[in-house]
Coordinates of C-alpha atoms and ligand atoms in Angstrom, one line a residue:
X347 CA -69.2 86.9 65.3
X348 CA -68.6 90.5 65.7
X349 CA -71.5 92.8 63.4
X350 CA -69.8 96.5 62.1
X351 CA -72.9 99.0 62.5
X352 CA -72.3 101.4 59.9
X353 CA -71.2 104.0 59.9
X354 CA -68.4 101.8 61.6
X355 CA -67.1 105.9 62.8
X356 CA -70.0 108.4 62.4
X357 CA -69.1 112.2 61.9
X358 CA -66.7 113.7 60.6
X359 CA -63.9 110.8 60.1
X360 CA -63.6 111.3 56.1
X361 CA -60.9 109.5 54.0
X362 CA -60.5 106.3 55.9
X363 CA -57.1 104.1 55.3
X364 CA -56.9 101.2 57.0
X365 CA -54.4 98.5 57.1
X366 CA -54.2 94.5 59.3
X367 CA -50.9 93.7 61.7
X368 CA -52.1 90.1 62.8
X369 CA -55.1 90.3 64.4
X370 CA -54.9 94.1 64.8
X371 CA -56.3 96.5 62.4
X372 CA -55.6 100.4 62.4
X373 CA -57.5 103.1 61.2
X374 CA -56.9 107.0 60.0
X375 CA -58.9 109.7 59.3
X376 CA -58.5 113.0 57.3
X377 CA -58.4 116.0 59.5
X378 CA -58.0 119.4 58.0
X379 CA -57.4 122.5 59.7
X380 CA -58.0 120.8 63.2
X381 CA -55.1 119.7 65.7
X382 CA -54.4 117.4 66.6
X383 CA -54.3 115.8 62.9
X384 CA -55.0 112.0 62.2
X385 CA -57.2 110.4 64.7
X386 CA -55.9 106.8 64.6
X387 CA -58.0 103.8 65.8
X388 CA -57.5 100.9 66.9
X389 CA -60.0 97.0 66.5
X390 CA -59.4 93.3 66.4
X391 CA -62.8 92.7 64.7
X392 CA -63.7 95.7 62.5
X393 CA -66.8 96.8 64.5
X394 CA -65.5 98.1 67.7
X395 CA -63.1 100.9 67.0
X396 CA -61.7 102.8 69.7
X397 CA -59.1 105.5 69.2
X398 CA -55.1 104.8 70.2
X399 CA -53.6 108.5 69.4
X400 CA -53.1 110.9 67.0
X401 CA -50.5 111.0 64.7
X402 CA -49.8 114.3 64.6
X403 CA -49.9 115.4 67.7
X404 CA -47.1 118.4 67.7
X405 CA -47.4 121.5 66.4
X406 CA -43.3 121.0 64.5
X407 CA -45.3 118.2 63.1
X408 CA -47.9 119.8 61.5
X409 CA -48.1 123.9 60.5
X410 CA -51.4 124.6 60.3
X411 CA -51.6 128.9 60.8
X412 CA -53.5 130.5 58.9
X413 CA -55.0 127.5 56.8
X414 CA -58.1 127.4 56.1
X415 CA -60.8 125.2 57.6
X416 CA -60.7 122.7 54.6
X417 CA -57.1 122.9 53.6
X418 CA -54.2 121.4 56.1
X419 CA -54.5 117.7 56.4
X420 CA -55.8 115.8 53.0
X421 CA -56.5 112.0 53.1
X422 CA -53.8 110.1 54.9
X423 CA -52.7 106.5 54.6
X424 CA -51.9 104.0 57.0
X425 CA -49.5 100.6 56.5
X426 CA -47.5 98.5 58.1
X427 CA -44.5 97.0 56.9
X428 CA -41.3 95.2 58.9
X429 CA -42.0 96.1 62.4
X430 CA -43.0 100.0 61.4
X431 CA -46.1 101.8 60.7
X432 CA -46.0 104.4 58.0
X433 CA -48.4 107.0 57.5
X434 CA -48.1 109.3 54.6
X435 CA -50.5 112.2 54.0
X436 CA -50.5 115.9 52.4
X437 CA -50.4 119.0 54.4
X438 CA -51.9 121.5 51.4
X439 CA -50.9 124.2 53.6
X440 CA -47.3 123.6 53.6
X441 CA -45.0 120.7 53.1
X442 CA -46.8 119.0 50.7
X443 CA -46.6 115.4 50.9
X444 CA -44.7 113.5 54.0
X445 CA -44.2 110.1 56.1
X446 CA -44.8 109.7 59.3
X447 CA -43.0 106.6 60.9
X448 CA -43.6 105.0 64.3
X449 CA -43.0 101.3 65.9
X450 CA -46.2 101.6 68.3
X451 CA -48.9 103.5 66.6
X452 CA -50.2 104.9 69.4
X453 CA -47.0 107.1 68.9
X454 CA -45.0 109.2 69.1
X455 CA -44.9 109.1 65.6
X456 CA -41.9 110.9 63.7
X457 CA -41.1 114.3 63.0
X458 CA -43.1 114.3 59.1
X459 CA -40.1 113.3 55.7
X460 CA -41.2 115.9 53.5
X461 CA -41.0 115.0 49.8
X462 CA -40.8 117.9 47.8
X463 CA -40.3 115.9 44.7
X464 CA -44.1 114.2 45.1
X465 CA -46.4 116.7 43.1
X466 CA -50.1 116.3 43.6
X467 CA -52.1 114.7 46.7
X468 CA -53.7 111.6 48.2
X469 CA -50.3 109.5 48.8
X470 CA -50.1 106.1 49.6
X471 CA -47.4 103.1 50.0
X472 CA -47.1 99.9 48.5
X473 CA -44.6 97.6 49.6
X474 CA -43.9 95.0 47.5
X475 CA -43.0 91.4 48.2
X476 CA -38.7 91.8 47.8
X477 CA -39.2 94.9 49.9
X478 CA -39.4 97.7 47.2
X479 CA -41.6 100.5 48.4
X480 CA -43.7 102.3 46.4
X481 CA -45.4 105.3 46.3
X482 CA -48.6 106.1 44.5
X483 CA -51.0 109.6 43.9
X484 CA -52.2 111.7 42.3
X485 CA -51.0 114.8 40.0
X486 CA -52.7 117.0 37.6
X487 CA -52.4 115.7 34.4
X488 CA -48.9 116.6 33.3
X489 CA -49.7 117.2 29.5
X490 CA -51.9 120.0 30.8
X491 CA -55.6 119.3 31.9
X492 CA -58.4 119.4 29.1
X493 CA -60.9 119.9 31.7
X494 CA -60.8 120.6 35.7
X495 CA -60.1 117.3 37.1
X496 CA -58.1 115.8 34.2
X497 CA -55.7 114.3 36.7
X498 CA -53.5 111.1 36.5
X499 CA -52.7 108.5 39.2
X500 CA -48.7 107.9 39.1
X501 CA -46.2 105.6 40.9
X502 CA -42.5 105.6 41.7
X503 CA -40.5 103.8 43.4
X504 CA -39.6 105.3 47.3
X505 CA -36.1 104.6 49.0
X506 CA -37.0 103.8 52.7
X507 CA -33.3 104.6 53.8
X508 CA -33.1 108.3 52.4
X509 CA -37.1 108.4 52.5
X510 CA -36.4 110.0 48.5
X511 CA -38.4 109.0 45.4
X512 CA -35.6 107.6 43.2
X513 CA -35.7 106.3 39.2
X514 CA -38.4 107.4 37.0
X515 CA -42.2 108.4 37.7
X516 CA -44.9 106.7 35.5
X517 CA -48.4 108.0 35.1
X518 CA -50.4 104.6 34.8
X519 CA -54.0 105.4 34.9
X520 CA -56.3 108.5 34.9
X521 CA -59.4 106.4 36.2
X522 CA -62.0 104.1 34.8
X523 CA -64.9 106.3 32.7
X524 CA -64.2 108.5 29.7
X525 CA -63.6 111.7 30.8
X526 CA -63.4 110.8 34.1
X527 CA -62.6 113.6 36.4
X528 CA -61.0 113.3 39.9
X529 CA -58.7 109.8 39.9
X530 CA -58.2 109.7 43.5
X531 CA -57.4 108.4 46.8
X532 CA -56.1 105.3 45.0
X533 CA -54.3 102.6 46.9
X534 CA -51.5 99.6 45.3
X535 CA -52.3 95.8 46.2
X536 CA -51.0 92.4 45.0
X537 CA -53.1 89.7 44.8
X538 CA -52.1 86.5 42.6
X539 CA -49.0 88.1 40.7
X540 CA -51.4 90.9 39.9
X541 CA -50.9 94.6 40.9
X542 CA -54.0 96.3 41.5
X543 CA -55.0 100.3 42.2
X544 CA -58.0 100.9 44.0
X545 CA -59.3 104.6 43.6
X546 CA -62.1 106.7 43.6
X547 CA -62.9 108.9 40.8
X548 CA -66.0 111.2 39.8
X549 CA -65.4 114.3 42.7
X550 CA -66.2 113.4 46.3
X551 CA -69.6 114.7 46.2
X552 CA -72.4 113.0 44.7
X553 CA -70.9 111.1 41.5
X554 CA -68.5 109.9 43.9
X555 CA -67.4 106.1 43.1
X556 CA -64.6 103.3 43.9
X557 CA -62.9 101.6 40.9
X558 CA -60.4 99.2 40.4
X559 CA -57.7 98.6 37.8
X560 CA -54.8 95.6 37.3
X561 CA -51.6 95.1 36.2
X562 CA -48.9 92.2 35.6
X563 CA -46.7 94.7 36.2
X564 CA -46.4 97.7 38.9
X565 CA -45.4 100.1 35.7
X566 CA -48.5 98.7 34.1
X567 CA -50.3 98.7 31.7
X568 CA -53.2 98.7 33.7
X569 CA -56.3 97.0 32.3
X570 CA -59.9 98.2 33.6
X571 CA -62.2 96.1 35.3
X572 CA -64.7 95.6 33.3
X573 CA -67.4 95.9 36.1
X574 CA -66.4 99.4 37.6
X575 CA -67.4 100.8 39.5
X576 CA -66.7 98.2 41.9
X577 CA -69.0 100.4 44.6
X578 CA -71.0 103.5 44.1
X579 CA -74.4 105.3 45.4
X580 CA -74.4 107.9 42.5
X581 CA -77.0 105.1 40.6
X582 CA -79.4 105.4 43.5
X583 CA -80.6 109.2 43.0
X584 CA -80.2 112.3 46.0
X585 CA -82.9 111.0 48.1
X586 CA -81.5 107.5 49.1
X587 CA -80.2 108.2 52.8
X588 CA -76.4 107.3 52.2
X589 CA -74.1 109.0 49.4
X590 CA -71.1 110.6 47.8
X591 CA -69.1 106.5 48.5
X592 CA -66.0 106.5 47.5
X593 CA -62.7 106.5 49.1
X594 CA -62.0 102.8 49.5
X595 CA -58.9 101.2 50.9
X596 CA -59.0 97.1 51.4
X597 CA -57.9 95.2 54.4
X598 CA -57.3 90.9 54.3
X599 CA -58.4 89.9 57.5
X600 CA -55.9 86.7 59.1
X601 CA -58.9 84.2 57.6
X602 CA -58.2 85.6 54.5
X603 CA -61.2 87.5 54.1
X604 CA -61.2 90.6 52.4
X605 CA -63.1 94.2 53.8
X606 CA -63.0 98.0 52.3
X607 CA -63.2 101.2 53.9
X608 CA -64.5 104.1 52.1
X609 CA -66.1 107.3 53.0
X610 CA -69.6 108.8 52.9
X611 CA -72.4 111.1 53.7
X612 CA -75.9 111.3 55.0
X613 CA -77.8 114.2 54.5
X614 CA -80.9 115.2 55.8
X615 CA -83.3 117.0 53.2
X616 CA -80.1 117.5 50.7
X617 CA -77.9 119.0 53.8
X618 CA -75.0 117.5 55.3
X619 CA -73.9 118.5 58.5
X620 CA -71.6 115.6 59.8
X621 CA -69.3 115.7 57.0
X622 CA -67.8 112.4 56.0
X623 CA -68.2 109.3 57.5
X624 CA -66.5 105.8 57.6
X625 CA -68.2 103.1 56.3
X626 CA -67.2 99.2 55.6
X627 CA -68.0 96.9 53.4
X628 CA -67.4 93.4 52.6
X629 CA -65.2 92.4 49.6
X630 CA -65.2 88.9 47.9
X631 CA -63.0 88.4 44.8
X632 CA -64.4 86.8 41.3
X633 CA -62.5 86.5 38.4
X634 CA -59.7 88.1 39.4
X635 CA -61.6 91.6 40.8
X636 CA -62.8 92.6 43.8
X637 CA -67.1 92.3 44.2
X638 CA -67.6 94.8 46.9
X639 CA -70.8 93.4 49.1
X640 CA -71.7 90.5 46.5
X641 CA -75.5 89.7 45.9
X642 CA -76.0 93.4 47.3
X643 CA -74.2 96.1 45.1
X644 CA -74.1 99.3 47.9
X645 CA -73.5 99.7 51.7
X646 CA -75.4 98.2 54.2
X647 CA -76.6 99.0 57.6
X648 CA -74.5 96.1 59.1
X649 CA -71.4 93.9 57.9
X650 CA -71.0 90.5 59.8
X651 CA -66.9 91.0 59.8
X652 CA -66.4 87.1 60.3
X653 CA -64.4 87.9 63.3
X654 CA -64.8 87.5 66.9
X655 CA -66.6 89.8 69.0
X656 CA -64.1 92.3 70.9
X657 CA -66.2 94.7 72.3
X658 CA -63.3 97.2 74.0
X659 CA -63.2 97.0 78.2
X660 CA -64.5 100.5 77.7
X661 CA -67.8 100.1 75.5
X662 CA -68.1 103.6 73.5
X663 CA -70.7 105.7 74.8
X664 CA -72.9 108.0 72.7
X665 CA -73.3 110.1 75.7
X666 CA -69.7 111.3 76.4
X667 CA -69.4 112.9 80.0
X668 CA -66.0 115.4 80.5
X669 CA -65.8 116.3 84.0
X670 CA -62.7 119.0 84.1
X671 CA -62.3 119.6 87.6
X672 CA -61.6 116.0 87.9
X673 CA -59.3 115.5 84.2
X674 CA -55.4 115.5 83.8
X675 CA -55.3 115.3 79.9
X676 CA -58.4 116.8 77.7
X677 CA -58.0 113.0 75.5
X678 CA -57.7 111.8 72.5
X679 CA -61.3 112.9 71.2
X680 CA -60.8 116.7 71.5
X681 CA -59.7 119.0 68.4
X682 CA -58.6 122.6 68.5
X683 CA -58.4 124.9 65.7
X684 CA -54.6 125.3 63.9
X685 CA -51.8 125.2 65.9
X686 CA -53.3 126.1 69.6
X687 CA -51.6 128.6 71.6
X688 CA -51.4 126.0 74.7
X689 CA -51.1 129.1 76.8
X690 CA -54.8 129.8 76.2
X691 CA -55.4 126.1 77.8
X692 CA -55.4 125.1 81.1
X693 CA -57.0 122.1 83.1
X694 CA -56.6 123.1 86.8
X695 CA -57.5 120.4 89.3
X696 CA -60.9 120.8 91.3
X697 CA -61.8 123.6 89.1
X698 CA -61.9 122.9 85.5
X699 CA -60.8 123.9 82.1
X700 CA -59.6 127.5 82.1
X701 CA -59.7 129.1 78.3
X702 CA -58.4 132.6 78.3
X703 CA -59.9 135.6 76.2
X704 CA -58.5 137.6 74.5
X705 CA -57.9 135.2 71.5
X706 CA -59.5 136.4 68.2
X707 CA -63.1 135.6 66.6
X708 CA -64.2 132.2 65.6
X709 CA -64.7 133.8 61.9
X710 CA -61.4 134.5 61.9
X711 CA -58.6 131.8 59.9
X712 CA -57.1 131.9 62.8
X713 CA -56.1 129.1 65.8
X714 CA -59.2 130.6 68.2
X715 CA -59.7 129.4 71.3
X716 CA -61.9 126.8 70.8
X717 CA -62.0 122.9 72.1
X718 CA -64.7 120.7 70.1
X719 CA -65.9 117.4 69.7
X720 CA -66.7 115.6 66.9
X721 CA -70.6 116.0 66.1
X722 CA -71.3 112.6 65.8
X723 CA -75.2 112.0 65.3
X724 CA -77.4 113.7 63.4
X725 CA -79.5 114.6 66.9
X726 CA -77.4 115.6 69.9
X727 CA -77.4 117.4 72.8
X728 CA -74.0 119.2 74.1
X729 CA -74.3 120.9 77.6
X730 CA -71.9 122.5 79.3
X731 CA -71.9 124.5 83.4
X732 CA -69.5 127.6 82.7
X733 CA -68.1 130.6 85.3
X734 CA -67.3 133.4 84.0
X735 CA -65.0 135.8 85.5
X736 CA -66.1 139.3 86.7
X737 CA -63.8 141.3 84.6
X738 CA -63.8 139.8 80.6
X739 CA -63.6 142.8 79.5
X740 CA -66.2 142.2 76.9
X741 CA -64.6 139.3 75.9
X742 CA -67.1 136.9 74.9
X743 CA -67.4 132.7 75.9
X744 CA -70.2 129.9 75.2
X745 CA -70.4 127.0 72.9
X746 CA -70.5 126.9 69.0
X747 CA -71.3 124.5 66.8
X748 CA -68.4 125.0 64.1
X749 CA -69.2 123.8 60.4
X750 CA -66.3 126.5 59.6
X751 CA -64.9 129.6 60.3
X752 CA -67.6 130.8 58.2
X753 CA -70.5 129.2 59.0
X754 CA -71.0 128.3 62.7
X755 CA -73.6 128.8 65.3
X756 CA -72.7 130.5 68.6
X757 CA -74.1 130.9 72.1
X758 CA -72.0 133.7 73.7
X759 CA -71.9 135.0 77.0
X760 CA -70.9 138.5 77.7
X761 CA -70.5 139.5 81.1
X762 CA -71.4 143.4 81.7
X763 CA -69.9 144.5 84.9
X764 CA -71.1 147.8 84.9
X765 CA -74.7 146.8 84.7
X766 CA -74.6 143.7 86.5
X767 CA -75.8 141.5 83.7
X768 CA -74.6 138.8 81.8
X769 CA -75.3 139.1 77.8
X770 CA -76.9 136.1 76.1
X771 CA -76.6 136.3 71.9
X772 CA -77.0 133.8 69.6
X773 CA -75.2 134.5 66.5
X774 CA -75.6 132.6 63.2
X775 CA -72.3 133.3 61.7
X776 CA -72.9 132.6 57.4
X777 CA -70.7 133.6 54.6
X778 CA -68.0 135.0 57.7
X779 CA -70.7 137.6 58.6
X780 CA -72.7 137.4 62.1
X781 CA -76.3 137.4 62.6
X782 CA -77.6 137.8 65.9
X783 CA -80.9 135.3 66.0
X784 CA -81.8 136.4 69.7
X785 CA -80.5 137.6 72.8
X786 CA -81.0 138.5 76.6
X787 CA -79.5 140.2 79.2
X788 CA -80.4 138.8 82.5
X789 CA -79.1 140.5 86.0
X790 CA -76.2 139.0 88.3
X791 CA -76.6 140.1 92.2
X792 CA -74.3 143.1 92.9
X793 CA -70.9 142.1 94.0
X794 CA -71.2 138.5 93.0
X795 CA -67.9 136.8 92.1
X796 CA -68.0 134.4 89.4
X797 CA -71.1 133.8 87.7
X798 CA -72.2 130.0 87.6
X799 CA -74.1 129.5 84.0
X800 CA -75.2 126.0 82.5
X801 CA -75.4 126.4 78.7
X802 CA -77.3 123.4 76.1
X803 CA -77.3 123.5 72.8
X804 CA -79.6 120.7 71.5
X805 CA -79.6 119.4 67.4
X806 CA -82.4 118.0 65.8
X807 CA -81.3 117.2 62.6
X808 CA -81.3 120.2 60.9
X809 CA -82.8 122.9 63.7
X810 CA -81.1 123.7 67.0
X811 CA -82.4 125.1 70.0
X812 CA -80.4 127.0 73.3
X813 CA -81.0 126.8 76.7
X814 CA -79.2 129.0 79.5
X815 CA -79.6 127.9 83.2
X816 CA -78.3 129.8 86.5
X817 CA -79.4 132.0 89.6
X818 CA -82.2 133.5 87.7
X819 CA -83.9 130.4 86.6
X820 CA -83.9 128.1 83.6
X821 CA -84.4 130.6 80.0
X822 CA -85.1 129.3 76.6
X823 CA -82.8 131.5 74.5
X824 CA -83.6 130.5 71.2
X825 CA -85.5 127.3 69.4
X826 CA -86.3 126.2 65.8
X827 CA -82.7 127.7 64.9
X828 CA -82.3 126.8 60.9
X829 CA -78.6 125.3 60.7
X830 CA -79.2 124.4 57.1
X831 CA -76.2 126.4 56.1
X832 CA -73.6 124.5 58.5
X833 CA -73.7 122.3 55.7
X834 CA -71.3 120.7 52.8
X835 CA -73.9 121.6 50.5
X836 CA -73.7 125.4 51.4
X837 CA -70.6 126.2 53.1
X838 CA -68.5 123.9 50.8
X839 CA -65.4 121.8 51.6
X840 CA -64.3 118.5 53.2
X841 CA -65.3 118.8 57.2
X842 CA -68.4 117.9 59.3
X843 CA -69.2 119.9 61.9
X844 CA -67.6 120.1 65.7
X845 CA -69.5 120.9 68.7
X846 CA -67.0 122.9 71.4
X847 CA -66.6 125.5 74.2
X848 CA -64.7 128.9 73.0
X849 CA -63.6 132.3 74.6
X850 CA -62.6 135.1 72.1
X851 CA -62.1 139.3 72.6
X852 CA -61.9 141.0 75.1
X853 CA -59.3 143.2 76.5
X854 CA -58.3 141.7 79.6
X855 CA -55.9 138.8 78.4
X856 CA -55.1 137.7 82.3
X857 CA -59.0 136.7 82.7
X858 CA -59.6 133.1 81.9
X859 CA -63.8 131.3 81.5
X860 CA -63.7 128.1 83.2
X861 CA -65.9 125.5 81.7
X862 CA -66.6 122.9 84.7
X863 CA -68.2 119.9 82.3
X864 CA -69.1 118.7 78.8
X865 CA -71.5 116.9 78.3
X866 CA -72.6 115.0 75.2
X867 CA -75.8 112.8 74.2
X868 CA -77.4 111.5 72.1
X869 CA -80.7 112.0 71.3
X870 CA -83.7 111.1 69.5
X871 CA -85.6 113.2 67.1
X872 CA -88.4 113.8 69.8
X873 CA -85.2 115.2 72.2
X874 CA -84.8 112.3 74.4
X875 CA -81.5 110.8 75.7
X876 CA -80.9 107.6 73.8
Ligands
6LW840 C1 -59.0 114.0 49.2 C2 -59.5 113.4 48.0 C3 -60.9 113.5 48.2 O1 -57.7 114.4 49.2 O2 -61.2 114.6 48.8 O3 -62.9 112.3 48.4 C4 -60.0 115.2 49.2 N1 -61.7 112.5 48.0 O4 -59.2 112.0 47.9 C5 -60.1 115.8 50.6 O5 -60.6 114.8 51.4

């Protein structure tokens, strides 16, 4: 029997939706201001999840300019009904609420169905047993709020053939606590004639909690469970290791067993740099309600899924190797910033991947030149063999570890022509302002082409440290680096951080850095490779 380790995705994978097709189950993810949007993943037995696509994988799909780093792409969800998969999400920075539709879901998925109509955010579908669809989220409470977060869930009915909201819309529940603030993320089920909504209320932070509500009817009214929350950590205090759950979406499996998805965070010493995570849980029903991990009452380390082991052909790796020279697609796996000029972008056979300079800072709310990975564990190494090119004009290349266009770490090469030198900085970029934390300049020979440079930036927890390697020898550029601040807790919003190669500046726009490798480990807290 196949055992989920949780997180079942670690990093930054917040807002999980999840839905079954036979023995299949599919996945989604929240992805912000990064492109492509909507990682979607694929497992037969819960545990294993490997990743099929992403759904928005054009730039006509999804405007992103100019957003920033926590706006574009809010919680997306994922079903399946008569031989199509529907995804419906918000894009916050413009469009507002859409579906996606697509009969394989590793795509292509559709150009996005705005619905203008559809205040509010966190959409999802319901589709009832005659066929009705129906769509459920959230709105600000339409009397006017009392207090921030006085919002209401709401339902109407969707017409799948003009993709339009038609008859009336019906506010049906506001969440499950008096002055609850934040009903959210709620999801419609129907279980034994009755309707049920799934949500999370209390913020997505720390009082962040699933709750359930039912109804004979899909206009209600809803009556509250009278055990909710159904799952929370907000009981266990700031120290214990996992928090902010919430966010859950349920899944039957073919047996008839029932699973949740839901989101959240591990900090280290009150700081979280991976963002949101996906977690599962198992979900019996008593009385009528869902009892998420009975006899337990939080999440667990492991969930026995009850399903066969399907470990994929390709087991995941925590150390992910990218050798460019030798790549014809970047991947799934990789994010950009915005909508990516593709111009900036090149893989070239033999030699590696080419980003030009000229492109503007990482600071900036701007689609920078920048290719990252998810930072998935809390200790990692990312290293990465580099050329630069001997005009740049200033411009500058390395690696950054990106919590936000305001708060990101950055090793940055400069290469100086006229004094034969490359520039090493580390910057510490907080509150959009950069602080260089150290620096060398270290000599090229006369007349030398391209300089060869092997960059690694190494995580431990909540310190990094930089290495440069090359022609003059192996340099410790900087160790005990506090990263505290590329954190939810200080730079705010909804992201974890990415780890990924850049070039910005600089004023000649022909000349290109080409990044050979990428290479990324895991490690363990003393810095070895797991
Ligand atoms: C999302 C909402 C939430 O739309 O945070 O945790 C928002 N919950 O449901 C952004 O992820």
């Amino acid at each position: 029997m196949a055992i989920a380790k949780n997180p079942i995705l670690s990093g930054f994978y917040p807002d999980p939706s999840l839905c079954a097709v036979g023995d299949d189950f599919y996945l989604v993810n929240s992805t912000f201001a990064y492109f492509p949007g909507i990682p979607i993943m694929h497992s037969r037995d819960l545990a294993h999840w490997e990743q099929i696509g992403n759904v928005m994988d054009r730039a006509s799909q999804l405007p992103l300019q100019g957003c920033g780093h926590s706006e574009g792409l809010f919680a997306p969800t994922i079903r399946y009904h008569a031989g199509v998969f529907y995804v419906i999400c918000t894009n916050v920075s413009g469009g507002g609420n859409f579906i996606v539709t697509a009969s394989d879901p590793a795509g292509p998925w559709s150009e996005p169905c705005y619905l203008p109509e559809a205040a509010g955010i966190d959409p999802s579908l319901f589709f009832d047993e005659d066929g009705t669809c129906y769509y459920i989220g959230t709105h600000p409470n339409p009397k006017g709020c009392r207090y921030d977060g006085d919002w209401f869930i709401w339902i109407q009915e969707l017409d799948l053939k003009t993709m339009r909201l038609v008859g009336e819309a019906k506010d049906v529940w506001n969440g499950a606590m008096r002055h609850v603030v934040w009903p959210e993320g709620p999801h419609l089920y129907k279980k034994d004639s009755y309707y049920y909504i799934v949500h999370a209320e209390g913020g997505t932070e720390f009082r962040h909690a699933a709750a359930v509500c039912r109804s004979r009817s899909i206009w209600g009214p809803y009556e509250n469970n009278p055990c909710n929350p159904i799952l929370t950590h907000r009981h266990l205090g700031k120290d214990y290791p996992v928090q902010c759950v919430g966010h859950g979406d349920l899944v039957e499996t073919p047996a008839g067993e029932w699973y949740m998805s839901a989101l959240a965070v591990r900090p280290l010493e009150g700081h979280t740099t991976l963002g949101r995570e996906t977690f599962l849980a198992r979900v019996v029903w008593e009385d009528g309600w869902p009892v998420v991990n009975p006899g337990i009452g939080r999440l667990t380390d492991t969930v026995e899924t009850g399903l066969t082991d399907r470990k994929p052909v390709e087991p995941e790796r925590m150390d992910m190797v990218y050798d460019f020279a030798g790549m014809e697609r970047l991947g799934d796996a990789f994010l950009f910033l915005r909508n990516p000029d593709s111009d900036s972008y090149s893989l070239c056979a033999g030699e590696g991947l080419k980003l030009s300079y000229g492109g503007c800072e990482l600071t900036r709310k701007a689609s920078s030149v920048y290719v990252g990975l998810r930072q998935r564990h809390h200790h990692f190494r990312a290293e990465t063999l580099l050329s630069l090119p001997p005009c740049s004009g200033q411009g500058e290349a390395g690696i950054a570890l990106v919590q936000s266009n305001e708060y990101h770490l950055r090793l940055a090469l400069i290469r100086d022509e006229a004094a034969q030198a490359v520039q090493i900085n580390v910057y510490l970029c907080e509150q959009g302002i950069d602080r260089r934390i150290a620096g060398q300049t270290l000599s090229v020979q006369p007349n030398e082409d391209r300089v060869e440079i092997g960059l690694s930036l190494e995580v431990r927890g909540l310190t990094a440290a930089v290495k440069v390697s090359g022609g003059f020898g192996k340099v410790k550029v900087a160790e005990d680096v506090d990263i505290r601040s590329l954190s939810t807790e200080t730079a705010g919003g909804f992201v974890g951080c990415t780890v990924g190669l850049y070039a910005a500046g600089g004023d000649h726009k022909d000349a290109c850095v080409v990044f050979k490798n990428l290479t990324y480990s895991e490690i363990n807290s003393e810095g070895s490779v797991e």
